[in-house]
Each structure stands twice: as C-alpha cells, then as structure tokens.
Coordinates of C-alpha atoms (C1' of nucleotides) in Angstrom, one line a residue:
Chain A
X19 CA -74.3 40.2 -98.3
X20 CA -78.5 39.7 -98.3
X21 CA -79.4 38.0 -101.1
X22 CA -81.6 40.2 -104.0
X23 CA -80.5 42.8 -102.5
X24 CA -78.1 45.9 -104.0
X25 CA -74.8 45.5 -101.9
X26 CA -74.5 49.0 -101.0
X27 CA -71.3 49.4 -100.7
X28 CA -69.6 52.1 -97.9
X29 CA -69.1 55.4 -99.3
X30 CA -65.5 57.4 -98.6
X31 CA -65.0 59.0 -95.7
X32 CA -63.8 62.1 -98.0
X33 CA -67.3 62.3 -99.7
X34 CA -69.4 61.9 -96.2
X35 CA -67.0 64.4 -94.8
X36 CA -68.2 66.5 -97.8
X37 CA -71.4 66.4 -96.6
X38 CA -70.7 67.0 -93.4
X39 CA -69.2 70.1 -94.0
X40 CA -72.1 71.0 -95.9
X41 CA -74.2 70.7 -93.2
X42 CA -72.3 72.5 -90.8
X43 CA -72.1 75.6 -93.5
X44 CA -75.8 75.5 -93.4
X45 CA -76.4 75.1 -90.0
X46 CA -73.5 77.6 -89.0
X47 CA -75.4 80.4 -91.0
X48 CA -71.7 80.6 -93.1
X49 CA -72.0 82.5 -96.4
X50 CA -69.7 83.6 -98.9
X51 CA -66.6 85.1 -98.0
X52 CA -66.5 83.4 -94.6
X53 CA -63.5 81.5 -93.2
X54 CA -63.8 77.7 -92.4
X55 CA -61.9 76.5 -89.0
X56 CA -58.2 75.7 -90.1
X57 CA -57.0 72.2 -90.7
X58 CA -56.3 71.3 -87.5
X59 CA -59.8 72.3 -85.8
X60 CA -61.6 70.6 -89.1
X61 CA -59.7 67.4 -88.2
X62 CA -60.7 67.3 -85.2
X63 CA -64.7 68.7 -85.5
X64 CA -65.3 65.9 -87.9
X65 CA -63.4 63.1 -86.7
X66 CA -61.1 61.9 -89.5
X67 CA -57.7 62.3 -90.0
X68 CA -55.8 65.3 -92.4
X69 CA -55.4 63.3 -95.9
X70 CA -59.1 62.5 -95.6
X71 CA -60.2 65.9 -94.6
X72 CA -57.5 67.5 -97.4
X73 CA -59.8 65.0 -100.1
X74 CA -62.5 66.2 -98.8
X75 CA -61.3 70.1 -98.9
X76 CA -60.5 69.2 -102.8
X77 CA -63.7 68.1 -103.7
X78 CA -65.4 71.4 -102.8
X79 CA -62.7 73.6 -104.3
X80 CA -63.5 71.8 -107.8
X81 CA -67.1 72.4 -106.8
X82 CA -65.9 75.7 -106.7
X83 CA -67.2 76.5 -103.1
X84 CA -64.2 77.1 -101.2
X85 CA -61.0 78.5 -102.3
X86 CA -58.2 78.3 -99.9
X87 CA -55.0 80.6 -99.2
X88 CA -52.0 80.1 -97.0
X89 CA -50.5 82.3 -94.7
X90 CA -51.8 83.9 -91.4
X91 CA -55.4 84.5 -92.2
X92 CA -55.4 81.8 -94.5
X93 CA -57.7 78.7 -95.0
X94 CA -60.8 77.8 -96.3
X95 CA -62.9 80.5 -97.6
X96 CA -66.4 80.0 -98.9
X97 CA -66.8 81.0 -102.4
X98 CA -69.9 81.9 -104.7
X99 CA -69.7 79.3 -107.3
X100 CA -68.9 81.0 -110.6
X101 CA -69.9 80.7 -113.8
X102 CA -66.9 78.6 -114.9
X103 CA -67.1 76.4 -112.2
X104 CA -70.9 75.5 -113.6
X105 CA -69.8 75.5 -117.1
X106 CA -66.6 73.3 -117.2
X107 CA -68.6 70.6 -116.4
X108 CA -71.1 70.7 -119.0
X109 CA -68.4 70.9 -121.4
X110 CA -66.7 67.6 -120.2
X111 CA -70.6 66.3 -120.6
X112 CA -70.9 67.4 -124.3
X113 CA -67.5 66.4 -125.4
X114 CA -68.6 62.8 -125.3
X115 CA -71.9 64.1 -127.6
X116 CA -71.8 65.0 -130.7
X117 CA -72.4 68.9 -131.2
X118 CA -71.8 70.9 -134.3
X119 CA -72.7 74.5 -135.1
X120 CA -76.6 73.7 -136.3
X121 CA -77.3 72.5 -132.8
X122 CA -75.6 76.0 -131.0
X123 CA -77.6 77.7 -133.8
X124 CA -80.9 75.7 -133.0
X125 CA -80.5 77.3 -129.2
X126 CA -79.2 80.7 -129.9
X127 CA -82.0 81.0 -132.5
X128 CA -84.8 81.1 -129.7
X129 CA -82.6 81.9 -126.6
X130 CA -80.9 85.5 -127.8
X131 CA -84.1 87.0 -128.7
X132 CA -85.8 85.5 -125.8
X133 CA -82.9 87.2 -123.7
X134 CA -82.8 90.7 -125.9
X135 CA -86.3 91.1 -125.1
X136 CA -85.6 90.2 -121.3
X137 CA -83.6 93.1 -121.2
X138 CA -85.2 96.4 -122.9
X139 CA -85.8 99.1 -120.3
X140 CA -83.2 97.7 -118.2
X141 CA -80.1 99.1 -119.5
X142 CA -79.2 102.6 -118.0
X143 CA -76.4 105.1 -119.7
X144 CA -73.6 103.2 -118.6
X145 CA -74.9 100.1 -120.2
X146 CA -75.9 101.5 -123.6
X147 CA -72.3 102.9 -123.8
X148 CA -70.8 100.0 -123.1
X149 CA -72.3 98.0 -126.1
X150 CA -72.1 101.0 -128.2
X151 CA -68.3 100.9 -127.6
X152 CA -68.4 97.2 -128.9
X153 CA -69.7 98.3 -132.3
X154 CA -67.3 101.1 -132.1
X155 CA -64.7 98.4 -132.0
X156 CA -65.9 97.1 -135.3
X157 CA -66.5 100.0 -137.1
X158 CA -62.8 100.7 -138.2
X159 CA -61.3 98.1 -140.8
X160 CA -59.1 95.8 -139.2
X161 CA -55.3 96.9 -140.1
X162 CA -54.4 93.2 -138.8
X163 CA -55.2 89.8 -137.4
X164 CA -54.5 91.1 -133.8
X165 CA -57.3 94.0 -134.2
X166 CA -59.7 91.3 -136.3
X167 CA -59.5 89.1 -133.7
X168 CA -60.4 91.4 -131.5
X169 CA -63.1 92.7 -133.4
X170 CA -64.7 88.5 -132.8
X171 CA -64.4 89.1 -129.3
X172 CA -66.1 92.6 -128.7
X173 CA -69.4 91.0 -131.0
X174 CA -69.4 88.2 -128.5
X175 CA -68.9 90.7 -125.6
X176 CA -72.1 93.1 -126.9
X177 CA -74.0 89.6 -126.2
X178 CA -72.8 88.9 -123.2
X179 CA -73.5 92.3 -122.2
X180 CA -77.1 92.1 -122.9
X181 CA -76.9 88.7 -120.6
X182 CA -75.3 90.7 -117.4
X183 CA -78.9 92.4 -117.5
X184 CA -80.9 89.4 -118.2
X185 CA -83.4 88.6 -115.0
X186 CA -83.5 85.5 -115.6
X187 CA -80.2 83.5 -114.5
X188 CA -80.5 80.6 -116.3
X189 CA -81.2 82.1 -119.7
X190 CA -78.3 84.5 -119.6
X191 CA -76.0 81.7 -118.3
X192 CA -77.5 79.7 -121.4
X193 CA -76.6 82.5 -123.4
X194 CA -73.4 83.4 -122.3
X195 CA -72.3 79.3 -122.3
X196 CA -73.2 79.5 -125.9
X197 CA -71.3 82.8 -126.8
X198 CA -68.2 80.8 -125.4
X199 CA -68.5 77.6 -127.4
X200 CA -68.6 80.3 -130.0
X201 CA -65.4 82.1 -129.3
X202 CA -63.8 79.0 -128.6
X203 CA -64.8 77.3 -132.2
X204 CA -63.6 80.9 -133.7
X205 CA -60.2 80.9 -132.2
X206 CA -59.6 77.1 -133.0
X207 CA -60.4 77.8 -136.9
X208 CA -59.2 81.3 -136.9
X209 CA -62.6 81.7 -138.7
X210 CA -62.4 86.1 -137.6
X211 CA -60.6 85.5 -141.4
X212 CA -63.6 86.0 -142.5
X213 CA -64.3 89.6 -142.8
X214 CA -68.0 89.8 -144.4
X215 CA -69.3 88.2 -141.4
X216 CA -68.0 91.0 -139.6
X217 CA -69.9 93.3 -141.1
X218 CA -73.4 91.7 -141.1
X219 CA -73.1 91.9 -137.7
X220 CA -71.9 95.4 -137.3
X221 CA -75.2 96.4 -139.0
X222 CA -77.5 94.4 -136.5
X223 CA -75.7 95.2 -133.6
X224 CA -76.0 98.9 -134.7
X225 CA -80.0 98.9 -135.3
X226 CA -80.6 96.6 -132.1
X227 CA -78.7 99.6 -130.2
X228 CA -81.3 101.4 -131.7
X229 CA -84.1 99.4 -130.7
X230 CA -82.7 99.1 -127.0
X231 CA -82.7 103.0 -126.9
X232 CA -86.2 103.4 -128.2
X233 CA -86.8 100.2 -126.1
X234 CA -88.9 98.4 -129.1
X235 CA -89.3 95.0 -127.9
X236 CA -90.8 94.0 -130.7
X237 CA -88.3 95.4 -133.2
X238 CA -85.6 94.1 -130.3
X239 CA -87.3 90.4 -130.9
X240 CA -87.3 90.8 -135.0
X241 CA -83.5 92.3 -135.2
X242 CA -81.8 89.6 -132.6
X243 CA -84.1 87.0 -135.1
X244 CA -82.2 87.9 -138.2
X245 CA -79.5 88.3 -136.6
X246 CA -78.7 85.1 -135.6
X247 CA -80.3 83.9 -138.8
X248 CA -77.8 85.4 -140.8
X249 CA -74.7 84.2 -138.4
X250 CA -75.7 80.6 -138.8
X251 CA -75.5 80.9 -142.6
X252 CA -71.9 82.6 -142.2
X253 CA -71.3 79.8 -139.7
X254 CA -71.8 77.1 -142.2
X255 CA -70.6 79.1 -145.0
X256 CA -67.2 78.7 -143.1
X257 CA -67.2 75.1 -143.5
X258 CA -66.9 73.7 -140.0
X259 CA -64.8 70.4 -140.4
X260 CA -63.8 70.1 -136.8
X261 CA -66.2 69.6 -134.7
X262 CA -67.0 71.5 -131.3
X263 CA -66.6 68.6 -129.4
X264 CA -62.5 68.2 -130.1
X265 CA -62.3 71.6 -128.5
X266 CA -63.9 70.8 -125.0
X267 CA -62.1 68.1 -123.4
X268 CA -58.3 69.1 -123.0
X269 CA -59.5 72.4 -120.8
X270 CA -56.0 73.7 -121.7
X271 CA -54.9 77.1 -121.8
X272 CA -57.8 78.4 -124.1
X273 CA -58.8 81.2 -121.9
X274 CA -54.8 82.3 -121.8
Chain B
X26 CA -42.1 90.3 -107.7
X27 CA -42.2 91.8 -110.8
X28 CA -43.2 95.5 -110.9
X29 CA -46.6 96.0 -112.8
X30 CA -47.3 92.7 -113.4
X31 CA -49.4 89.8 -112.2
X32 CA -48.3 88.1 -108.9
X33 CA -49.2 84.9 -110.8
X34 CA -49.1 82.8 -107.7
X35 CA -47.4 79.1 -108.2
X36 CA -50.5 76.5 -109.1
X37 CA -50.7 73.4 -106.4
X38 CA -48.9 70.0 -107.2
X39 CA -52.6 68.3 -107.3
X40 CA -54.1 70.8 -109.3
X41 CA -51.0 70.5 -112.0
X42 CA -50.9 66.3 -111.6
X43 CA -54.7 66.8 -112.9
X44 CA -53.4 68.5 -115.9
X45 CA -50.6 66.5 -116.7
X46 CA -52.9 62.7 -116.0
X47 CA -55.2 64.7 -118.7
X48 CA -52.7 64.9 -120.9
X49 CA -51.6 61.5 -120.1
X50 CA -55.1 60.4 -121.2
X51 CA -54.9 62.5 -124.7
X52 CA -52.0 61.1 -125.7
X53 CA -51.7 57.6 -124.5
X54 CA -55.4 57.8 -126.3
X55 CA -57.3 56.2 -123.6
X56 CA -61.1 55.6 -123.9
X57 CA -64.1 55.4 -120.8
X58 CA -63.3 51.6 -119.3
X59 CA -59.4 51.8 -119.4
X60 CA -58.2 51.7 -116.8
X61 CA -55.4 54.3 -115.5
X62 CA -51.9 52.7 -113.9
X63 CA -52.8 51.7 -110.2
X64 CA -51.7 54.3 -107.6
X65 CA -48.2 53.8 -107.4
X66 CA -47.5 53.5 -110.3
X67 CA -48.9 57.0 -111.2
X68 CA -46.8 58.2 -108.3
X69 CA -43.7 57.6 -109.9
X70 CA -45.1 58.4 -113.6
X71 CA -45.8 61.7 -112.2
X72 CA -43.4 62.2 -109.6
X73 CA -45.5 63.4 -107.0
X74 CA -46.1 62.1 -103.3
X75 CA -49.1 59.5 -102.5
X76 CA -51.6 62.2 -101.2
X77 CA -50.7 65.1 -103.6
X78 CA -51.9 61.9 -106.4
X79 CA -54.8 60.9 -104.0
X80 CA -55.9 64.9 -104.2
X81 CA -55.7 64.8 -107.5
X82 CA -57.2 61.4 -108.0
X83 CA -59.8 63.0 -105.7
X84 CA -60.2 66.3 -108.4
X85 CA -60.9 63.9 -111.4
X86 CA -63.5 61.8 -109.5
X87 CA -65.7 64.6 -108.3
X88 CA -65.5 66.2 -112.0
X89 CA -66.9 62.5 -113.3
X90 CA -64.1 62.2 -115.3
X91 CA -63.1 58.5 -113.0
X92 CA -64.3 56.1 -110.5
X93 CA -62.2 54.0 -108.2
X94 CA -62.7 50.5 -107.6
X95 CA -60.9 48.6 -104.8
X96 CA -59.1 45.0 -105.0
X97 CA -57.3 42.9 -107.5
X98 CA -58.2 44.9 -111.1
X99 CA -59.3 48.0 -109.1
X100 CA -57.9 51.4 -109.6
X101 CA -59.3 54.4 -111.8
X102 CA -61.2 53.4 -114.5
X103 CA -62.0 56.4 -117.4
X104 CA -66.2 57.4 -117.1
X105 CA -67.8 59.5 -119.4
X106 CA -69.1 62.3 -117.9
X107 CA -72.6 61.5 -116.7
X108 CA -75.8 64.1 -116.9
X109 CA -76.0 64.3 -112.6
X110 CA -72.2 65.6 -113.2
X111 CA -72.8 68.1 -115.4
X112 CA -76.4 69.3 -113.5
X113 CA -75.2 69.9 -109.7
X114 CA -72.5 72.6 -110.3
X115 CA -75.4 74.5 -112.3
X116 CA -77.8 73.9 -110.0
X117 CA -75.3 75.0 -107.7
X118 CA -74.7 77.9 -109.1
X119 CA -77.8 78.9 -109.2
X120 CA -78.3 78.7 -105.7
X121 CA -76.5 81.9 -105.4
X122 CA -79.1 83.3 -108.1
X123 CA -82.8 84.4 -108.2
X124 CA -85.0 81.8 -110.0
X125 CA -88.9 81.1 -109.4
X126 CA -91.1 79.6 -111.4
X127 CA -91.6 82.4 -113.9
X128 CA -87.8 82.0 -115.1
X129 CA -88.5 78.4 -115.5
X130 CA -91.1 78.4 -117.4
X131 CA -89.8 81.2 -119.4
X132 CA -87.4 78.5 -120.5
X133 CA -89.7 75.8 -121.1
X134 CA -92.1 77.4 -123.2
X135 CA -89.6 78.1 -126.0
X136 CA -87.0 74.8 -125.5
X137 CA -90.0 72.2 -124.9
X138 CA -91.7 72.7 -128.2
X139 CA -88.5 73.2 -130.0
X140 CA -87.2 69.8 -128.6
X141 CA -90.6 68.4 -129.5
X142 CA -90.4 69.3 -132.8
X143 CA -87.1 68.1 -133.1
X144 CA -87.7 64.1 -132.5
X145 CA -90.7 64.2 -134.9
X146 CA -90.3 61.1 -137.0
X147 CA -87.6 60.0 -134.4
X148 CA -89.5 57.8 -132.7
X149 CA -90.0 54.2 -133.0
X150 CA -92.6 51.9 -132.0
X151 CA -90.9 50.8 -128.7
X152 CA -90.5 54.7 -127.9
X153 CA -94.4 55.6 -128.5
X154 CA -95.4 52.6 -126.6
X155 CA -92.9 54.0 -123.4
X156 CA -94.5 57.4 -123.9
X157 CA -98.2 55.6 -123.8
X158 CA -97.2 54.2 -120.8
X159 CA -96.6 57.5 -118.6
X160 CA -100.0 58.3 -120.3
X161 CA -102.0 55.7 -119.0
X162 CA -100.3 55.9 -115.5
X163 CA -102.4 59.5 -114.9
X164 CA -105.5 58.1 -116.4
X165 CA -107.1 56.2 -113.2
X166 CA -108.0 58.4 -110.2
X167 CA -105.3 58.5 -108.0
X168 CA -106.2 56.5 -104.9
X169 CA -103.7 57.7 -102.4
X170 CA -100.6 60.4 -102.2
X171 CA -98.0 57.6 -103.3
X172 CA -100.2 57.5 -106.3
X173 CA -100.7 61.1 -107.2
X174 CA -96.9 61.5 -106.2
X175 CA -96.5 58.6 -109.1
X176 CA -98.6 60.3 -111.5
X177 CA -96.5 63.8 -111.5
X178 CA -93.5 61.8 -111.5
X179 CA -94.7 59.9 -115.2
X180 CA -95.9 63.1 -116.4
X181 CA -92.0 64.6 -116.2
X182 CA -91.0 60.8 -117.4
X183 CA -93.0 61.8 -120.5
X184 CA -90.8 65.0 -121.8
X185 CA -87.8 63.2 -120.3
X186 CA -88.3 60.4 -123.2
X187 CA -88.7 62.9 -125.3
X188 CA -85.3 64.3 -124.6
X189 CA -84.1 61.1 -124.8
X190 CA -84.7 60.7 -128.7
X191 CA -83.4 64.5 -129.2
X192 CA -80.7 64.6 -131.5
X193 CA -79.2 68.2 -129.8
X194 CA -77.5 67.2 -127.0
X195 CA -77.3 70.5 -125.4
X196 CA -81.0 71.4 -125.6
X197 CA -81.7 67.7 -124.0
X198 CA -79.9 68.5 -121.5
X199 CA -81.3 72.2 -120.7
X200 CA -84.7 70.4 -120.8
X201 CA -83.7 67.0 -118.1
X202 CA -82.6 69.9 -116.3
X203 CA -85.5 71.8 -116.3
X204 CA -87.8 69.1 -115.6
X205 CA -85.1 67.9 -112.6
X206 CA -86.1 71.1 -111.2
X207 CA -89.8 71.1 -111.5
X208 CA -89.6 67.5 -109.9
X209 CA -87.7 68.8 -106.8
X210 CA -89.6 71.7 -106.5
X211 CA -92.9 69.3 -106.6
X212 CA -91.6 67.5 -104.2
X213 CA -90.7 69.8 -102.1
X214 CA -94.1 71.7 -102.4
X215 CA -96.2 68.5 -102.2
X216 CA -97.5 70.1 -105.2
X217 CA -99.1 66.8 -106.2
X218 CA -102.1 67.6 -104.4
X219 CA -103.5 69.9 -107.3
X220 CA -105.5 67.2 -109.1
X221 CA -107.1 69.5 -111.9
X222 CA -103.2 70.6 -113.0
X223 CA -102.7 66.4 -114.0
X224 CA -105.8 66.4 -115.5
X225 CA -105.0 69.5 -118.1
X226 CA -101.4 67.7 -118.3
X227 CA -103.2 64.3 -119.4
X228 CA -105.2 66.1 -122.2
X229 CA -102.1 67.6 -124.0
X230 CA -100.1 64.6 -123.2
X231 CA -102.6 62.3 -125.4
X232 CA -103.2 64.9 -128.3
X233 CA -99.4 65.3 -128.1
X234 CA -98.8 61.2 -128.9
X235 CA -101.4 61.0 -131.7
X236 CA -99.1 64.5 -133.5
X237 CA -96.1 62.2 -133.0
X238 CA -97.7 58.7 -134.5
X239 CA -98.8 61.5 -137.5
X240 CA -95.5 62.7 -137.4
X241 CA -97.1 66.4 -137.7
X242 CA -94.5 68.6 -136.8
X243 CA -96.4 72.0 -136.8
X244 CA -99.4 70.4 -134.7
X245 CA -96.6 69.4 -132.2
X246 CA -94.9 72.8 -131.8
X247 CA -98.4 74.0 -131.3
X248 CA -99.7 71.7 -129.0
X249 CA -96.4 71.8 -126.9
X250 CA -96.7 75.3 -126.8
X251 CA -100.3 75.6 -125.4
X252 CA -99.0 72.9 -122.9
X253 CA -96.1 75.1 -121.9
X254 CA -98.6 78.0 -121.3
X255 CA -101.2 76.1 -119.6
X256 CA -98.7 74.3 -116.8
X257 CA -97.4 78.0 -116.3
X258 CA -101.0 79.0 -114.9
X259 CA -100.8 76.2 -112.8
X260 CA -97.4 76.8 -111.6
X261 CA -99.1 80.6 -110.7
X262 CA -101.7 79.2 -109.4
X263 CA -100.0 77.1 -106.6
X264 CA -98.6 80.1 -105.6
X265 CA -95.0 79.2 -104.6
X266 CA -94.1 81.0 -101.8
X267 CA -90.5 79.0 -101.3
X268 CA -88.1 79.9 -104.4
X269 CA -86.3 77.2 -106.7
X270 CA -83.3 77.9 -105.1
X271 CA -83.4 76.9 -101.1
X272 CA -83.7 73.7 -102.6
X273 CA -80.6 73.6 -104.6
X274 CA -77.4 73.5 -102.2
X275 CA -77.7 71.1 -99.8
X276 CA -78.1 68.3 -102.6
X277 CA -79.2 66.0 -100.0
X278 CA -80.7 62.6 -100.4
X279 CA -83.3 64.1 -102.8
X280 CA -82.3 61.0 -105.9
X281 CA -83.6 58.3 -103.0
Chain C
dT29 C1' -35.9 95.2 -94.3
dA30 C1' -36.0 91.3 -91.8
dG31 C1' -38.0 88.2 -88.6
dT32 C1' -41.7 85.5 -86.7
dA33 C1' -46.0 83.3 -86.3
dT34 C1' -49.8 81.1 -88.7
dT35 C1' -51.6 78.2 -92.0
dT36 C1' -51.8 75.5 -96.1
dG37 C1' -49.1 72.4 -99.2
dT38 C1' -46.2 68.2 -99.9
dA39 C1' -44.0 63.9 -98.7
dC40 C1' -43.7 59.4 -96.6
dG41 C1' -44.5 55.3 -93.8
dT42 C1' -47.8 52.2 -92.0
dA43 C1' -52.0 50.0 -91.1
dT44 C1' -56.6 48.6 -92.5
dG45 C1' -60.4 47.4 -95.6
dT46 C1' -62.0 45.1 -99.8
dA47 C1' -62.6 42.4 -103.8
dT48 C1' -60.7 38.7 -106.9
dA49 C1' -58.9 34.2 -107.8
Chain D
dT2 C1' -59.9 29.6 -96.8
dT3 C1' -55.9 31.9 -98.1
dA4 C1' -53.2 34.7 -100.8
dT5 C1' -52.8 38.7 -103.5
dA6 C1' -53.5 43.3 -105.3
dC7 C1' -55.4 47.1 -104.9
dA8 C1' -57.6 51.5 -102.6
dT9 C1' -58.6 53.7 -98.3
dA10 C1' -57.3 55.8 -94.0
dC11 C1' -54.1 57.7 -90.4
dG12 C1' -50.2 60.4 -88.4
dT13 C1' -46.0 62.7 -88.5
dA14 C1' -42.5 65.6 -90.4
dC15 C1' -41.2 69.3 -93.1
dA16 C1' -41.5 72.9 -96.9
dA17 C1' -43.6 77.0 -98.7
dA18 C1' -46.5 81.1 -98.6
dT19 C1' -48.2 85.2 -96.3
dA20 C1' -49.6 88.6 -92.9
dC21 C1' -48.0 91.2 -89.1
dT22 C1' -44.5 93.3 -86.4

DNA sequence: TAGTATTTGTACGTATGTATA
DNA sequence: TTATACATACGTACAAATACT
C-alpha cells in the first residue's frame, strides 16, 4: 500500500460488470424494449461467472432499467426507467431529514403555479374533460369514507393531470413527487375527515378549469397561488403530529 | 388462474428477502453503523439460499441503504441514504426525457431565490467566510483552462453552501441537483471559456454576501432573482447545441 | 389439453481474496 | 507471520415459469 496515498480498494466484479453492460447497451444502439443476450451468452461475453453476472442483473433491475421474464422469450429486457424507480430513492434520502408539511408547502407554493402556467394552451378536449370529471367527483357530498377518500384522490389526480402536460420534466416530476407525499400523509392520518377542506378546493379547481379554457395565464398563476395558500392553512389546521418522514422508509404496501 | 382477475405473478425470493431484512431493520430498531448478522447467519434467519441473500444483499446496496465491508467485523453495515443515491435514478430518469437549458433554468429562477431567502440569518461567521472564499477564487484573471475550469466550479460551490445551511431538505436537494447538472453540462461544453458569463456571476455573488452579512431578506430574493435571469442569457447565449440529457446515462467517471 | 423447449430463479458446495488481531 | 472471520467469486444441479406446438 503507497504511503499518503488513498488505498483504492478493488471494486466488485458485479458493479464493473454493471458498467460493462452499460457500455455494451450504448455501443449496441439497444433501446427500450430490447432483449439482452440470455444468461448463458452474458456469462460468457463478459467473462465472469452466473452469481456475479445475476448481482450484476439485480443492480440494474432496482435501477429500474431492465426487467426480466422467464419462459421462451424471456430475459433481460431494457426498461424506461419510471417515475417510481426515480422517486423511491428520494424518499429513502428524506426519511433520514426532517420534512413536515411547511416545507412541501414552501415547494408546492412556487412549483404548481409555475407548472399551471406551463400548461395553458396545451390541454385539448380530452384533457379538459378529464380534470373536469375530477371536480365532478367532488361535487356530490360524500355518503361515506370509501367515496371521501376517493374524493382526496381525484383533487390530487386534477394536479397530476395538469403535470402529464407540463414540458418541462423535471418540474412535473417535482410536482407530481410532491402530490404523492401528499396522498401518502392523507392516508396515514385519514385527514380526507376533514370535509371543509374539500370544498375550498372544489371551488379553485372549478375557476382554474375556467381559466385553462379561456387560457388566462395570468388568472391560471393567481388561482393555483391561492390555492395552495389556502391548502397549507387546512394542512396545519389538521394538526400534523406525525411527521412525513415516519411514512417513507418501510416502502410497504402503501400503493396497495 | 382466476377468471377476471389479475395474474398477480409470484414476487422473486430476493426481491421478498429485501422486504423481510427491512422489516428486520424496523423492528429489531437498528440505526446507520449497526451492523446486520454476517451472511450466514442471515441465510438461516431468512431461510433463503446464499445467492438468493447475495441478490438481495446486492438490491439494498445499490439502493444506499448498506455497504459491505470484508474481514474480521465486516459484513453489512446500515448507511443513510447519501444525496449521489438519491440523484442518479433521477437523472436517470430523465435521460429518457426532454430537458435543455430553458427547463433548468426555469427551475432555478424560482427555487434559487426561495432557498436564498430561506438561510437568511442562518449563517454563521465560519459559513460567510466559506462563501467569501468561492468569491475571491473568480476575482484574479484566470491564467490558464485549469483555472477558469476552477473558477466555474467555486461559483456552483457558492449556491451549493447555500444549500447546505437550508433548513428544507427537499428544496436543497432540487437545487445540488440542479447545479450537479449545470456542472456536467459545463464540463461537457467546455463552457468555461465564456469569461464575461463569470464576470456577471462575480458581481451578484459579492452584492449577494453583503445582503446576507445584513441579513436583508427582500434584497436577497431580489438580487438572486436578477442572478437567475442574468445566467439564463448566458446559458442562451452559449447556444447549447448538445441537450442535458446525452450526458445523463452513461454516469461514467464524471465525479473523478 | 398436454407436452416440450427455452430461459430465468433458487440452492448448494467450494475456493479465493481481504482485513483484523 | 499466522490464524481467523468474513465477503467475494465460481460452477453445477435442479425447480419454476412461459411460449409454442
């Protein structure tokens, strides 16, 4: 070992055979939806035996760029990587940071009207009736939990709506990351109990509809503003004990 | 199979075991520095094979939830998540996404001054005199590339110490991740050539430091602001011809 | 419907490398 | 230096899933 100097110890073979694969995906021209050589031929293209190359499979399927099958036809398949694949790991990063609703509220204050404005003139007919049905959803008082609970998820779902048109990736991934700490907090404290909030939002949600037909940025900008205003004070008017953090570590069946 | 339903396909052993060593972790209430039972022993906690454990071992590493040490007192040992885990499945992601400079920038202008704002009065003497520093580093002529290169790097050192006092953990993030992108795409463009763009940088940078010492929050957001707007010229003006994201998947050696 | 071929998934045994005392 | 405790790497055998005939 040289003295004053960082003993650089080996890497794994499973994490160079990573990048290895990597580079033959690149230089290959592979894209998603392709098949990878089988086991066997992997093995043998990159020299290392089948537990190390399995590791080494692993390691991009939690990346979330392969997915494999079994069966004639099977294997390795490359993948887009989706949106959960990015997100779970930011989660596991900000359960070991403190995060409460203020701080979501700080973001979504600036980000949904940055992402509302994105959008105006770029939802067709199919679009607008989508969200409409969302506030149709909430128009009708809630005979039981069931239909209040689902009255939470279609106000989340008219944002995430607006974020499937956003131009700009990051934002709506941003956005959408946000709307799903959201849901997640609501269905740990039940919090859809709370039946004013409801409400308030209905009536934004309907005059932004508004605004996206006439395609009023500026009253697009000033409605998604007060909007999310208002649902911080009803978000700290629901007394959040717990904090957002408990909810992102055990990854269990939340999205059952 | 069941008629009208599902085909909900049997989960693999190693993705299950990743579950279940979770749990493990919840309940037997271990912390980042325990250490999990060496490899054997997990084999016949869980009651899966060697390599089905290795895979999963394998899963939990690449998510930066572990790290593996070898020799007497090796094994797993518990990490908290770090911020390079949590940024290359997003950048990854977005490698199958449009994003130029525009997007980015669309970002920045509204999270940079919000973030700025927010670490008014956080900042001690120790943290002015850091941010000084990346100040002073731009103020001499640059006499060669390695220079120049150093300069752009300390000006991104500067928001990055900013992020570093920010007391929302999310929006710190977004920005790192931001400026991680700016830096790579500098690189990449050997955009440090454009000497006037450090010069305007250096300007707002100093008026920036003296808000902070005066703790004036609106002259912060304002100045931060105009700095947003102004690198967004400059961003134009280099005309980048290569997007954000050919730079994102192969997630080569670009931390040397 | 059943059978067969293909391919991943799981198990196990052994050997090698590495860090600590 | 040697012994020890651990991960890392390899190879084989078999089980399970799936597409095609």
């Amino acid at each position: 070992m040289p003295i004053g100097q960082r003993a650089r110890k080996r890497p794994k073979l499973s994490d160079l055979v990573v990048e290895d694969v990597k580079r033959w995906i690149v230089t290959e021209r592979k894209q998603p939806g392709d098949r990878l050589p089988n086991e066997k031929e992997l093995v043998e293209l990159f020299g290392v035996s089948k537990s190390t190359m399995r590791e080494g499979l692993k390691a991009l399927e939690v990346r979330g760029l392969i997915k494999t099958r079994t069966g004639p036809a099977g294997g390795a398949y490359l993948q887009q990587v989706s949106l959960d694949h990015a997100s779970e790991p930011l989660r596991n990063f900000l359960h070991f940071h403190h995060l409460d609703g203020h701080h979501i509220y700080q973001l979504r204050k600036i980000l949904e009207p940055e992402l509302a404005v994105s959008v105006v003139g770029r939802l067709d007919a199919k679009q607008l009736d989508l969200i409409e049905q969302t506030i149709r959803l909430c128009e009708q008082e809630p005979r039981n939990d069931i239909e209040l609970r689902a009255q939470r998820v279609a106000e989340l779902e008219f944002h995430n709506l607006l974020a499937d048109k956003c131009p700009n990736a990051l934002l709506a991934f941003m956005c959408r990351f946000l709307n799903d700490l959201l849901r997640d907090l609501m269905v740990y404290k039940n919090a859809w109990e709370h039946r004013h909030f409801g409400e308030a939002n209905l009536g934004f949600h309907s005059k932004l509809l508004q605004a996206f037909r006439d395609e009023n940025a500026d009253a697009v900008h000033r409605l998604m503003t007060e909007h999310m205003v208002d649902a911080e004070t009803h978000m700290h008017e629901m007394e959040v004990h717990v904090g957002v953090q408990q909810l992102l570590m055990p990854a269990g069946r939340r999205h059952a």
